[in-house]
Coordinates of C-alpha atoms and ligand atoms in Angstrom, one line a residue:
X1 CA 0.0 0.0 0.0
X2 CA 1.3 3.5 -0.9
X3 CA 0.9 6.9 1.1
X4 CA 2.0 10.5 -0.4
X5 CA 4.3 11.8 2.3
X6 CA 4.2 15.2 2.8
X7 CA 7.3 15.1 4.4
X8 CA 9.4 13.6 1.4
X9 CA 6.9 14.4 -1.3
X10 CA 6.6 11.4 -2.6
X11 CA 4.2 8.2 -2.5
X12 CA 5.8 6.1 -0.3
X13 CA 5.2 2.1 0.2
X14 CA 3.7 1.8 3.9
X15 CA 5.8 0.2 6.4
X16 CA 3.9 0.3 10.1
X17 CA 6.2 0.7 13.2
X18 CA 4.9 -2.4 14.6
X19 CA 3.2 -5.2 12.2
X20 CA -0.4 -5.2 11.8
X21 CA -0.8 -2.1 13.9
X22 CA -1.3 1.7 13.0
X23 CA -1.1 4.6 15.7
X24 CA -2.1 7.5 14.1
X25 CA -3.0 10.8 15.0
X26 CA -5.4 13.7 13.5
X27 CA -5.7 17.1 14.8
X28 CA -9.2 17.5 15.7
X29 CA -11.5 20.5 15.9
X30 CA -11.2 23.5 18.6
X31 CA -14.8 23.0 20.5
X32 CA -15.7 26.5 20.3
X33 CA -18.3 26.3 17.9
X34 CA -20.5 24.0 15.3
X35 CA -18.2 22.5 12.8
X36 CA -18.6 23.0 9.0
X37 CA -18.4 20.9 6.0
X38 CA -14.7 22.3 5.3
X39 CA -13.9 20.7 8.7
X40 CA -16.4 17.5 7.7
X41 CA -14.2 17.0 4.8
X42 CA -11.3 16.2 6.8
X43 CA -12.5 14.7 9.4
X44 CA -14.5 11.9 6.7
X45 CA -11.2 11.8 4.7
X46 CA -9.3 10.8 7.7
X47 CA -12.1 8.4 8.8
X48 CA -12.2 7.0 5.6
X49 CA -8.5 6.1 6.0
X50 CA -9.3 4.7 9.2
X51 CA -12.1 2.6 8.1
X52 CA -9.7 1.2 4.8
X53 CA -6.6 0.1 7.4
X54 CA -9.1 -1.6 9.3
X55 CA -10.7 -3.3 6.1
X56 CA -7.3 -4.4 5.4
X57 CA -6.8 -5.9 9.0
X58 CA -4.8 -3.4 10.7
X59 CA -5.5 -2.6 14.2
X60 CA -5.9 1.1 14.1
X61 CA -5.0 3.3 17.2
X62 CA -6.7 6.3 16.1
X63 CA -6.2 9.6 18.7
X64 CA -8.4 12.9 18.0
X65 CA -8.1 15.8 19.6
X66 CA -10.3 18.8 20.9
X67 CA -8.4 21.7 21.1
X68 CA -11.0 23.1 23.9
X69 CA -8.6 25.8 25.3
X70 CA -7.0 28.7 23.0
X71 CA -7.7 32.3 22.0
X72 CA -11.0 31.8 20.2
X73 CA -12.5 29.2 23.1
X74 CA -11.4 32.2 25.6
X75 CA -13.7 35.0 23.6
X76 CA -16.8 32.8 22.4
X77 CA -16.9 32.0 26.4
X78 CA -16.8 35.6 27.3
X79 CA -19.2 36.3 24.8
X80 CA -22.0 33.7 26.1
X81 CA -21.0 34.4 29.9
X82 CA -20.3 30.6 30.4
X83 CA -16.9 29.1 31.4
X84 CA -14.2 28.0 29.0
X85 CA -15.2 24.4 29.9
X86 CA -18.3 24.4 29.8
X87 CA -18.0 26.1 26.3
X88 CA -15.8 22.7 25.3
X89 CA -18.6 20.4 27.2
X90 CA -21.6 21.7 24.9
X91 CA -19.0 21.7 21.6
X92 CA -17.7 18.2 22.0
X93 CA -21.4 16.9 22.5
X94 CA -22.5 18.5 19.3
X95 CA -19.1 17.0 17.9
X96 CA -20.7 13.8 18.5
X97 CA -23.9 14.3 17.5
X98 CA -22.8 15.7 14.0
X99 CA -19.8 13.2 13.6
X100 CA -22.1 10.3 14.5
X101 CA -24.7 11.4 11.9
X102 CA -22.0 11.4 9.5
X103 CA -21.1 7.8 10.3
X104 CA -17.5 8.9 11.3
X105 CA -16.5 6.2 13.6
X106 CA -15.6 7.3 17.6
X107 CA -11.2 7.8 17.8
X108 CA -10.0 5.1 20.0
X109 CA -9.4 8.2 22.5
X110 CA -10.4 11.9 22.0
X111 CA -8.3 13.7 24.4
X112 CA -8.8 17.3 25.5
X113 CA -5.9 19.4 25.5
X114 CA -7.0 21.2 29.3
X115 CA -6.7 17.0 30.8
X116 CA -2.9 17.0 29.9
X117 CA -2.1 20.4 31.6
X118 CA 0.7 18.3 33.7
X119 CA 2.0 16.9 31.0
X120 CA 2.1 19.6 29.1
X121 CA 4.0 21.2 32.0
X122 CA 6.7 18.7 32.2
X123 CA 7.2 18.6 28.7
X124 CA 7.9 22.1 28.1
X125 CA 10.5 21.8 31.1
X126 CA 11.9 19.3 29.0
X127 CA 12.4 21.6 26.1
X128 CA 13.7 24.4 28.6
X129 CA 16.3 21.8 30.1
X130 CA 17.4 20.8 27.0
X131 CA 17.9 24.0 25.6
X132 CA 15.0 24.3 22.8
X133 CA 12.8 26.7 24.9
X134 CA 13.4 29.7 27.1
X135 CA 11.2 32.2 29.3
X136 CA 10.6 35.4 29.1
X137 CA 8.2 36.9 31.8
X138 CA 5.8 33.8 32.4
X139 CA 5.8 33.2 28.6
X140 CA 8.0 30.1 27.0
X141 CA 9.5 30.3 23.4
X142 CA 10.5 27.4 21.6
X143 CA 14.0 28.2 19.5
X144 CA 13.4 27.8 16.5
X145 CA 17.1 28.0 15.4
X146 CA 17.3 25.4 17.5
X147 CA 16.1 22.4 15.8
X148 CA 18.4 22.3 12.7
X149 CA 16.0 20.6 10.4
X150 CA 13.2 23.6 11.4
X151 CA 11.6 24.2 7.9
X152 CA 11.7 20.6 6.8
X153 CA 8.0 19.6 6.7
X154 CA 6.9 22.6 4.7
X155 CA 9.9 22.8 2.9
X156 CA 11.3 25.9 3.4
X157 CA 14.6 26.8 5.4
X158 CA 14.8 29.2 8.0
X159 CA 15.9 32.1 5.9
X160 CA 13.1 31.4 3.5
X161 CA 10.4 31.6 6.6
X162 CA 12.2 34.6 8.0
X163 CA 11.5 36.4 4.6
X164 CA 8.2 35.1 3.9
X165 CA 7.1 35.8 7.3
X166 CA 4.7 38.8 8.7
X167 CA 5.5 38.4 12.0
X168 CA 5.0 40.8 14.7
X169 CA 8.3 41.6 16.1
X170 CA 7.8 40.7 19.2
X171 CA 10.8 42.2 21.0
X172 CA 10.9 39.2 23.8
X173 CA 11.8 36.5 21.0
X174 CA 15.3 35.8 20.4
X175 CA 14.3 34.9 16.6
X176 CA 10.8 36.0 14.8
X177 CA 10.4 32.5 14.0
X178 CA 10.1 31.5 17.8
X179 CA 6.7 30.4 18.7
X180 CA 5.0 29.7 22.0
X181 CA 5.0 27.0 24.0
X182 CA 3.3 28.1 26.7
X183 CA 1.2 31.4 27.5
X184 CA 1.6 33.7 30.5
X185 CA -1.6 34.5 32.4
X186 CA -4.2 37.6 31.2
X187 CA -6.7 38.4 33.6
X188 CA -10.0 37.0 33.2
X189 CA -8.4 33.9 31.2
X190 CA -8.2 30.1 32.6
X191 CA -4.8 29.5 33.8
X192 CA -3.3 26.8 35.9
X193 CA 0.2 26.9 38.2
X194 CA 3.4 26.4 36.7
X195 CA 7.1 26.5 37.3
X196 CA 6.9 30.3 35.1
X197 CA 3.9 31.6 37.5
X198 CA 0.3 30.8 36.1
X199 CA -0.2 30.6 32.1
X200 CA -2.0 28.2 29.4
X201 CA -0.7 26.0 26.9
X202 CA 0.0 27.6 23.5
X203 CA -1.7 25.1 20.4
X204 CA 0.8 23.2 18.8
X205 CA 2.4 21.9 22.3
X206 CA -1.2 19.6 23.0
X207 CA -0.7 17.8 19.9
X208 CA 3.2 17.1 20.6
X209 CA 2.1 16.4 24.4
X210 CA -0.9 14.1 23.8
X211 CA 0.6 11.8 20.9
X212 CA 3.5 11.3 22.4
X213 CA 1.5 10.4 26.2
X214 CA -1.5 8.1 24.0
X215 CA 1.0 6.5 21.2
X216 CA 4.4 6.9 21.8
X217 CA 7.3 8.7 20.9
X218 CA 7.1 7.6 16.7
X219 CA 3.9 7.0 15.5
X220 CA 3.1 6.0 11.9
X221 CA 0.8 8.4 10.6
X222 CA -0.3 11.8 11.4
X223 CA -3.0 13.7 9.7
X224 CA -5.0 17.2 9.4
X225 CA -6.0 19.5 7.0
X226 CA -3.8 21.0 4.1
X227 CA -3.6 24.7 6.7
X228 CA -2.4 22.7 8.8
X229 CA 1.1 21.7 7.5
X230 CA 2.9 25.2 8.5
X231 CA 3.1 26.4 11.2
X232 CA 1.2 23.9 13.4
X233 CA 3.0 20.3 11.9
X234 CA 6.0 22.2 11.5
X235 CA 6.4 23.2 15.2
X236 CA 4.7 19.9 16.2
X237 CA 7.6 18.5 14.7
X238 CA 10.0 20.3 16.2
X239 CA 9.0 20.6 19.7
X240 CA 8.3 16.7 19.4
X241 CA 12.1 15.9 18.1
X242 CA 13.6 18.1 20.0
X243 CA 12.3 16.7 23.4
X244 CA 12.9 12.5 22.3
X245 CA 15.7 13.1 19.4
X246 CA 13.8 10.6 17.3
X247 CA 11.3 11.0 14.4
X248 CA 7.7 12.4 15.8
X249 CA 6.0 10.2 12.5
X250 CA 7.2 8.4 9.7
X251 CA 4.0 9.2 7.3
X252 CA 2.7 12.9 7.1
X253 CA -0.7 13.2 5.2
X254 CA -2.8 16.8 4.1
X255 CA -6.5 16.8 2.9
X256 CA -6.9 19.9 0.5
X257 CA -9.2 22.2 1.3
X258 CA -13.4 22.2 0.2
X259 CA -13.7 25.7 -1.5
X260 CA -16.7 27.8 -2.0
X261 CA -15.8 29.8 -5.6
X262 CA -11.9 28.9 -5.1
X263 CA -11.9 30.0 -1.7
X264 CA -11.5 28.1 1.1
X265 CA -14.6 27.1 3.5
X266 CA -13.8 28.8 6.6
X267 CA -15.4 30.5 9.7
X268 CA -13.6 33.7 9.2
X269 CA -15.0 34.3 5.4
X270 CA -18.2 33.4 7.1
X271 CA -18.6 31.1 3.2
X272 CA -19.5 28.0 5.4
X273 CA -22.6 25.6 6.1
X274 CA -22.3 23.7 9.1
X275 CA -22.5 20.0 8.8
X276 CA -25.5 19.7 11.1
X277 CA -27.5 22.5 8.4
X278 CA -26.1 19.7 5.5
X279 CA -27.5 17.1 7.7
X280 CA -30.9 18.3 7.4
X281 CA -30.9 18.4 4.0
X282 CA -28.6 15.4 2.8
X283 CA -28.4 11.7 4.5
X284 CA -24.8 11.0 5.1
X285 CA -24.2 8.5 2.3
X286 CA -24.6 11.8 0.0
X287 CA -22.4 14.2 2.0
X288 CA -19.4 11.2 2.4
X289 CA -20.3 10.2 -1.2
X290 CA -19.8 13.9 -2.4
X291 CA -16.4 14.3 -0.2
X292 CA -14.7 11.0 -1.8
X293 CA -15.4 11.3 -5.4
X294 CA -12.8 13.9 -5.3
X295 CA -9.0 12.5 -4.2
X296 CA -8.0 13.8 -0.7
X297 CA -5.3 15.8 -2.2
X298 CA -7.1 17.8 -4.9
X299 CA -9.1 20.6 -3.8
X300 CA -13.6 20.2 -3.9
X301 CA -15.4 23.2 -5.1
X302 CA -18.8 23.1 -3.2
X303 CA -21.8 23.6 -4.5
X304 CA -25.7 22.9 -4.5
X305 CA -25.7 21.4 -7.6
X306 CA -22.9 19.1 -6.7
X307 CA -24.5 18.1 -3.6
X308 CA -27.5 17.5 -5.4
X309 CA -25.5 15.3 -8.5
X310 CA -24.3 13.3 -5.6
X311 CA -27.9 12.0 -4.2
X312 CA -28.9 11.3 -7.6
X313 CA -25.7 9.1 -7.7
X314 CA -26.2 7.4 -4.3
X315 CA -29.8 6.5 -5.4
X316 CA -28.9 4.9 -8.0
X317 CA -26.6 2.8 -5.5
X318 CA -29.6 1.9 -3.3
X319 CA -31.6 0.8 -6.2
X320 CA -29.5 -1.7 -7.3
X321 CA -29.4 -2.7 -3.5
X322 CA -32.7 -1.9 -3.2
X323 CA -33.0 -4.8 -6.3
X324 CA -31.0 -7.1 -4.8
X325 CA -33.3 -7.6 -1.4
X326 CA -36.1 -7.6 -3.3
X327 CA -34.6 -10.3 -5.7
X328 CA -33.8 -11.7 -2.2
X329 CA -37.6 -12.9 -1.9
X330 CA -38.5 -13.9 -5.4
X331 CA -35.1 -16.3 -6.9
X332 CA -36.4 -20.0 -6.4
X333 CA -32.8 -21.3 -7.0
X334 CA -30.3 -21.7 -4.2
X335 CA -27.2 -22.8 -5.5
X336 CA -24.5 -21.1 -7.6
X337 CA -24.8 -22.8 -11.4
X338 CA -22.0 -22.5 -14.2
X339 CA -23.1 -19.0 -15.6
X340 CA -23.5 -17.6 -11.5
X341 CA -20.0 -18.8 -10.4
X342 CA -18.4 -17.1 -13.5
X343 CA -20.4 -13.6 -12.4
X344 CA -18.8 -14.1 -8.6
X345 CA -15.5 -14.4 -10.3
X346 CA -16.2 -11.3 -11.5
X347 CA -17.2 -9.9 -8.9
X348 CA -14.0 -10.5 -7.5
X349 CA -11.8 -8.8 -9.8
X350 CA -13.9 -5.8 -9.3
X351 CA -13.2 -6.1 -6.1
X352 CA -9.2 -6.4 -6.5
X353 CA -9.3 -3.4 -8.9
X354 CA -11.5 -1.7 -5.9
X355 CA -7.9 -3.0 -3.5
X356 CA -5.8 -1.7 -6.3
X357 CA -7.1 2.0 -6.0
X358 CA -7.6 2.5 -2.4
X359 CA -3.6 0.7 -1.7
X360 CA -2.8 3.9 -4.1
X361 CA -2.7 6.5 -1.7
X362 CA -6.2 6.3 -0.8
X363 CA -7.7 7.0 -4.1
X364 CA -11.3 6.9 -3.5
X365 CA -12.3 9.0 -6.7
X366 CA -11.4 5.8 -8.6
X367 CA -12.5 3.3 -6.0
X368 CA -16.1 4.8 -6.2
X369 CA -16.1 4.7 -9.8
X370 CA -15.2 1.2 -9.6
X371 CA -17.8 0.7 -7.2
X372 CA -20.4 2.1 -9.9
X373 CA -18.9 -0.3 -12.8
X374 CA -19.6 -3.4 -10.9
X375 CA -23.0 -2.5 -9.9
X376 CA -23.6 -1.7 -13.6
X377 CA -22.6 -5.1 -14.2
X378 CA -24.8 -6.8 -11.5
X379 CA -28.2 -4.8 -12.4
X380 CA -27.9 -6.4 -16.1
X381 CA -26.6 -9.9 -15.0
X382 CA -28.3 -10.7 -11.6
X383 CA -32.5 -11.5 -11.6
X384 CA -34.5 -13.5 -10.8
X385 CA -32.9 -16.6 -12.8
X386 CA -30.1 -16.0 -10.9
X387 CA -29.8 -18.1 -7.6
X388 CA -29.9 -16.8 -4.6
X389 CA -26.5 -17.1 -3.4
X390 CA -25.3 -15.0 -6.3
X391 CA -28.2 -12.7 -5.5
X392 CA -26.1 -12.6 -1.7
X393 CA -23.0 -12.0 -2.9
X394 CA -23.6 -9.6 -4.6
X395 CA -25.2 -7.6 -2.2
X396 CA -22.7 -8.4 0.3
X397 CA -20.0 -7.3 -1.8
X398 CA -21.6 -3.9 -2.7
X399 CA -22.2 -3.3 1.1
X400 CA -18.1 -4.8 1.7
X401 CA -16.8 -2.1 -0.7
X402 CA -18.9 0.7 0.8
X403 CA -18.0 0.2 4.4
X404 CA -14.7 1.6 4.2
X405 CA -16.3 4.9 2.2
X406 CA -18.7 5.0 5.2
X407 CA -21.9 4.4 2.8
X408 CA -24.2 1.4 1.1
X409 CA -24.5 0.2 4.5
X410 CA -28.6 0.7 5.0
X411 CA -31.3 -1.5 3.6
X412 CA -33.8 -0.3 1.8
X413 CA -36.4 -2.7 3.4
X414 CA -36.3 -0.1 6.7
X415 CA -36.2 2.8 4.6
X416 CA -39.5 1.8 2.6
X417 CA -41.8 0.9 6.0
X418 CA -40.7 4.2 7.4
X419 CA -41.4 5.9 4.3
X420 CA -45.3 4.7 4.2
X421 CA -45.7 5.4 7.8
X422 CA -44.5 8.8 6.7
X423 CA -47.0 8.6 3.9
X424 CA -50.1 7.5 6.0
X425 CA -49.3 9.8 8.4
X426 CA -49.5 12.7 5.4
X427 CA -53.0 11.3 4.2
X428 CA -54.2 11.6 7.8
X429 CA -53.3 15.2 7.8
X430 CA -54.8 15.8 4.6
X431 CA -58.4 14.0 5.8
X432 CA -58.3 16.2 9.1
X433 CA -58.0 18.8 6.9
X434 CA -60.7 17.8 4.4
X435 CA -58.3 17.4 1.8
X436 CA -59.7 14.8 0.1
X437 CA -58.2 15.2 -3.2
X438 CA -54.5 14.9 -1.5
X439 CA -55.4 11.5 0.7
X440 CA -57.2 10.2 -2.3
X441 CA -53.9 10.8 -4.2
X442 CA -51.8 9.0 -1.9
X443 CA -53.9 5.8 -1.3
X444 CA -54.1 5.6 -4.8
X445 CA -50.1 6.2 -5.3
X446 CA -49.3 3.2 -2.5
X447 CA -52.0 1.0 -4.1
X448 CA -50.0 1.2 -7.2
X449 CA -46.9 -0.1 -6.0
X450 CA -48.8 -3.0 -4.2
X451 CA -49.7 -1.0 -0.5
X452 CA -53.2 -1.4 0.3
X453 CA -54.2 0.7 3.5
X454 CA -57.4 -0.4 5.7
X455 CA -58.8 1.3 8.4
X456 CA -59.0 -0.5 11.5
X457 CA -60.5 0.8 14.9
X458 CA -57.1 1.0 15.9
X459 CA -55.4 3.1 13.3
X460 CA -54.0 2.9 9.7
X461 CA -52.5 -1.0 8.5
X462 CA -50.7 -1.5 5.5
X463 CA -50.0 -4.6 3.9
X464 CA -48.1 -5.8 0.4
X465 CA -50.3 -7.1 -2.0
Ligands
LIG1 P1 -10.2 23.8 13.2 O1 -11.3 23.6 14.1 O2 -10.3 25.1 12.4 O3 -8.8 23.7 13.8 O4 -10.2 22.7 12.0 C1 -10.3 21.4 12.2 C2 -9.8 20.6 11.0 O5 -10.5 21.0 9.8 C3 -8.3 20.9 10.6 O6 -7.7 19.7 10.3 C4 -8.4 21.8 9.4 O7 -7.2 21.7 8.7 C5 -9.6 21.3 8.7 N1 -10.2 22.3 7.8 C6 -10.6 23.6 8.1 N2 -11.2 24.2 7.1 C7 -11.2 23.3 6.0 C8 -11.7 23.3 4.7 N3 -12.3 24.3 4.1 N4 -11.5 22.2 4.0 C9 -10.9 21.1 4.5 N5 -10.5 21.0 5.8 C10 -10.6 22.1 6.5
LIG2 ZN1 -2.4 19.3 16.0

C-alpha cells in the first residue's frame, strides 16, 4: 500500500512501526463552535482512512483531539458568559452528535488538551532543560534555530520563513520564528500553576504532548488539514524531536481544502454551512459520497448542484441494493450454477481493482467509480434466474466495498416501511383537513406499487399485495 508523504513528497510504500498495527493521529476540531463541512471533509477523509486500514486488518489506534482551550475558546466563552469548559462540554457533545450522523466512527481516544495540563507542563520543562525553549516573563518560546532541520516539513529553510514571514516583532523572541510553547496569564483567562507563574498551553504543544502520552514517541501516521502543514505540523515536529531526538511520525498526510468559488470554507469568510445544516438536508451517504469522489489531495469546489448530483448518484446505488433484497424474496434457486459462479469471479476482480485504487494513496475517486462499474454489471446480469447465493454475494460485496467509504450500509427494506408510515401519516393530515383530493392521491399512489391501506379501529395498517 502507498501513502503520499508530505514530508518527502513522494508516495511512499507503507511500512507500520509495529506489524499489523497503525497509531495514528489527526488534529481535531477546537470546541468553540459548530463544525462546518470544510472541517467535515477532513475529518470523513481521515475516517475514511481509518475505516480502509481496518478493512485491510490493521488494528488502528486512532487519537483525536479537541483543542478546547485557545484564543477563540477564551472569547466565544466571554461572549456567552459561560466558562471555558463548559463552552468545550456543549462543543464536543455537538461534535458527537454531528460526527455520528456522519457515520465517522468514535477515535480510540479523544483527548482534551485542558486533561494534559501536567503533561504539558513537564514537557515544556523538557524543552527548557534541553535548551530548545526559554522564558521570558511567564511566557516560554520554543527556539526555533534550535532544531536544525526547522523548515523541513513545509519545505522551506529558515531564511526562507524569516522572509516570507509577517510576523509581529515581538521584541521578547530571540528569533521571529520562535513560537509559543506556553502562554503567560491575562486576567479573566483560565490559567493553571506552573514552574513560570500561572499561564496556558500555546496550540501546537497539545498535539506534541498528547501523541507522544496516547501512542508513543514515533507514531506511523499523522493527519490534518492542508492549513495545517505550516506552522502547526511544522512546530509539532519540532518541539516533538527536539524533546525524544527521534522521528515524531514516519508518514505525514494533508487533505486539501473544500472551496466555496476557489476559496477556502472557513469561519472567518463566514462562506461555510455547518454539517448539522447539510444534515438536514442530505443523509450522510450523500455528504461522504460527495467528499470521496474527489482525491483527498485535490481541492472540492462546493456547491448545491454538486450536492444534489451526488444524491442522484447514491440512489442509483440503493436501487441496485434496493434490487438485490427484493430479488432476495422472489429467486427459487439456491445454489450457484455455471453462468452464476463465473459472475462471482467477476465480482472479484472488481473487487481487486477496488484494492488496487484504495492501496494507491487512498484514491477513492477511482474506488467509487469502480464501485459504480460493478453495480452496472450486476443490475444487467443478476435477476430473478439467478440463484440466490449470487443474488447474496452480490449484495454483500456492494455493502463490503462501501463500508470503508462510510456508505451502502442501509437496507432499503427499513427505509420503505418508514417511508409509508410517513405517507399514511401525510394522508391523515390531509383527511383532518378535508383534503380529500391529497389522501385520495396517496392511497391511490401506494395502491399502485402493491400497499393497500385499511382502516382498523385502531389506526391505519398496511400490507403488500
Ligand atoms: P479547526 O477547528 O479550524 O482547527 O479545523 C479542524 C480541521 O478541519 C483541521 O484539520 C483543518 O485543517 C480542517 N479544515 C478547516 N477548514 C477546512 C476546509 N475548508 N476544507 C478542508 N479541511 C478544513
Ligand atoms: Zn495538532
Amino acid at each position: 500500500m502507498k501513502i503520499y508523504n508530505t514530508l518527502t513528497r513522494k508516495k511512499e510504500e507503507f511500512i507500520p512501526i509495529e506489524p499489523g498495527v497503525v497509531k495514528m493521529y489527526v488534529c481535531g476540531p477546537t470546541v468553540y463552535n459548530f463544525f462546518h463541512i470544510g472541517n467535515a471533509r477532513t475529518f470523513i477523509i481521515f475516517d475514511t482512512i481509518r475505516k480502509y486500514l481496518e478493512y485491510k486488518g490493521y488494528d488502528v489506534k486512532f487519537v483525536q483531539n479537541f483543542t478546547d482551550i485557545d484564543d477563540k475558546m477564551i472569547r466565544r466563552a466571554n461572549e456567552e458568559g459561560i466558562t471555558v469548559k463548559e463552552l468545550g462540554d456543549r462543543f464536543i457533545k455537538e461534535y458527537y452528535r454531528d460526527a455520528d450522523n456522519l457515520n465517522i466512527e468514535r477515535a480510540t481516544s479523544n483527548p482534551r488538551a485542558t486533561e494534559f495540563i501536567d503533561e504539558i507542563i513537564k514537557f515544556v520543562q523538557d524543552l527548557i532543560d534541553r535548551g530548545y525553549a526559554y522564558e521570558v516573563d511567564g511566557d516560554v518560546y520554543f527556539s526555533t534555530k534550535k532544531f536544525k532541520e526547522y523548515g523541513k516539513l513545509s519545505g522551506q529553510n529558515m531564511e526562507e520563513l524569516q522572509a516570507g514571514a509577517r510576523i509581529r516583532v515581538d521584541e521578547r523572541k530571540q528569533d521571529p520564528m520562535d513560537f509559543a510553547v506556553w502562554k503567560s496569564a491575562k486576567p479573566g483567562e483560565p490559567a493553571w500553576d506552573c514552574p513560570w507563574g500561572k499561564g496556558r498551553p500555546g496550540w501546537h504543544i497539545e498535539c506534541s504532548c498528547m501523541s507522544q502520552k496516547l501512542l508513543g514517541e514515533t507514531i506511523d501516521i499523522h493527519g490534518g488539514g492542508m492549513d495545517l502543514v505550516f506552522p502547526h505540523h511544522e512546530n509539532e515536529i519540532a518541539q516533538s524531536e527536539a524533546r525524544t531526538g527521534k522521528p515524531f511520525s514516519n508518514y505525514w498526510m494533508h487533505s486539501a481544502y473544500l472551496n466555496v468559488n476557489n476559496k477556502k470554507m472557513s469561519k472567518s469568510l463566514n462562506n461555510f454551512l455547518t454539517a448539522r445544516e447539510a444534515l438536514e438536508k442530505y443523509d450522510a451517504d450523500v455528504i461522504r459520497f460527495f467528499m470521496l469522489q474527489a482525491h483527498y489531495r485535490n481541492q472540492l469546489n462546493f456547491s448545491g448542484e454538486l450536492l444534489d448530483a451526488a444524491k442522484a448518484s447514491v440512489e442509483r446505488l440503493y436501487n441496485a441494493i434496493g434490487n438485490l433484497e427484493s430479488l432476495l424474496d422472489e429467486v427459487s434457486r439456491k445454489e450457484l450454477n455455471d453462468k452464476d459462479k463465473i459472475f462471482v469471479q467477476k465480482l472479484e476482480e472488481y473487487k481487486q481493482k477496488y484494492i488496487e485504487k484504495m492501496d494507491d494513496d487512498f484514491n477513492t475517486a477511482d474506488a467509487i467509480s469502480v464501485i459504480f462499474d460493478m453495480v452496472r454489471d450486476i443490475n444487467s446480469s443478476v435477476d430473478v434466474e439467478s440463484s440466490k447465493e449470487l443474488v447474496e454475494t452480490s449484495l454483500n460485496m456492494i455493502r463490503e466495498l462501501g463500508k470503508p467509504l462510510g456508505i451502502l450500509q442501509k437496507t432499503t427494506k427499513g427505509s420503505l416501511e418508514e417511508e409509508i408510515e410517513k405517507l399514511i401519516e401525510e394522508r391523515q393530515k390531509a383527511r383532518k383537513e378535508k383534503n380529500w383530493a391529497l389522501a385520495d392521491k396517496i392511497r391511490d399512489d401506494l395502491k399502485e406499487r402493491g400497499i393497500v391501506l385499511e382502516d382498523t379501529p385502531q389506526g391505519v395498517r398496511w400490507k403488500k399485495i
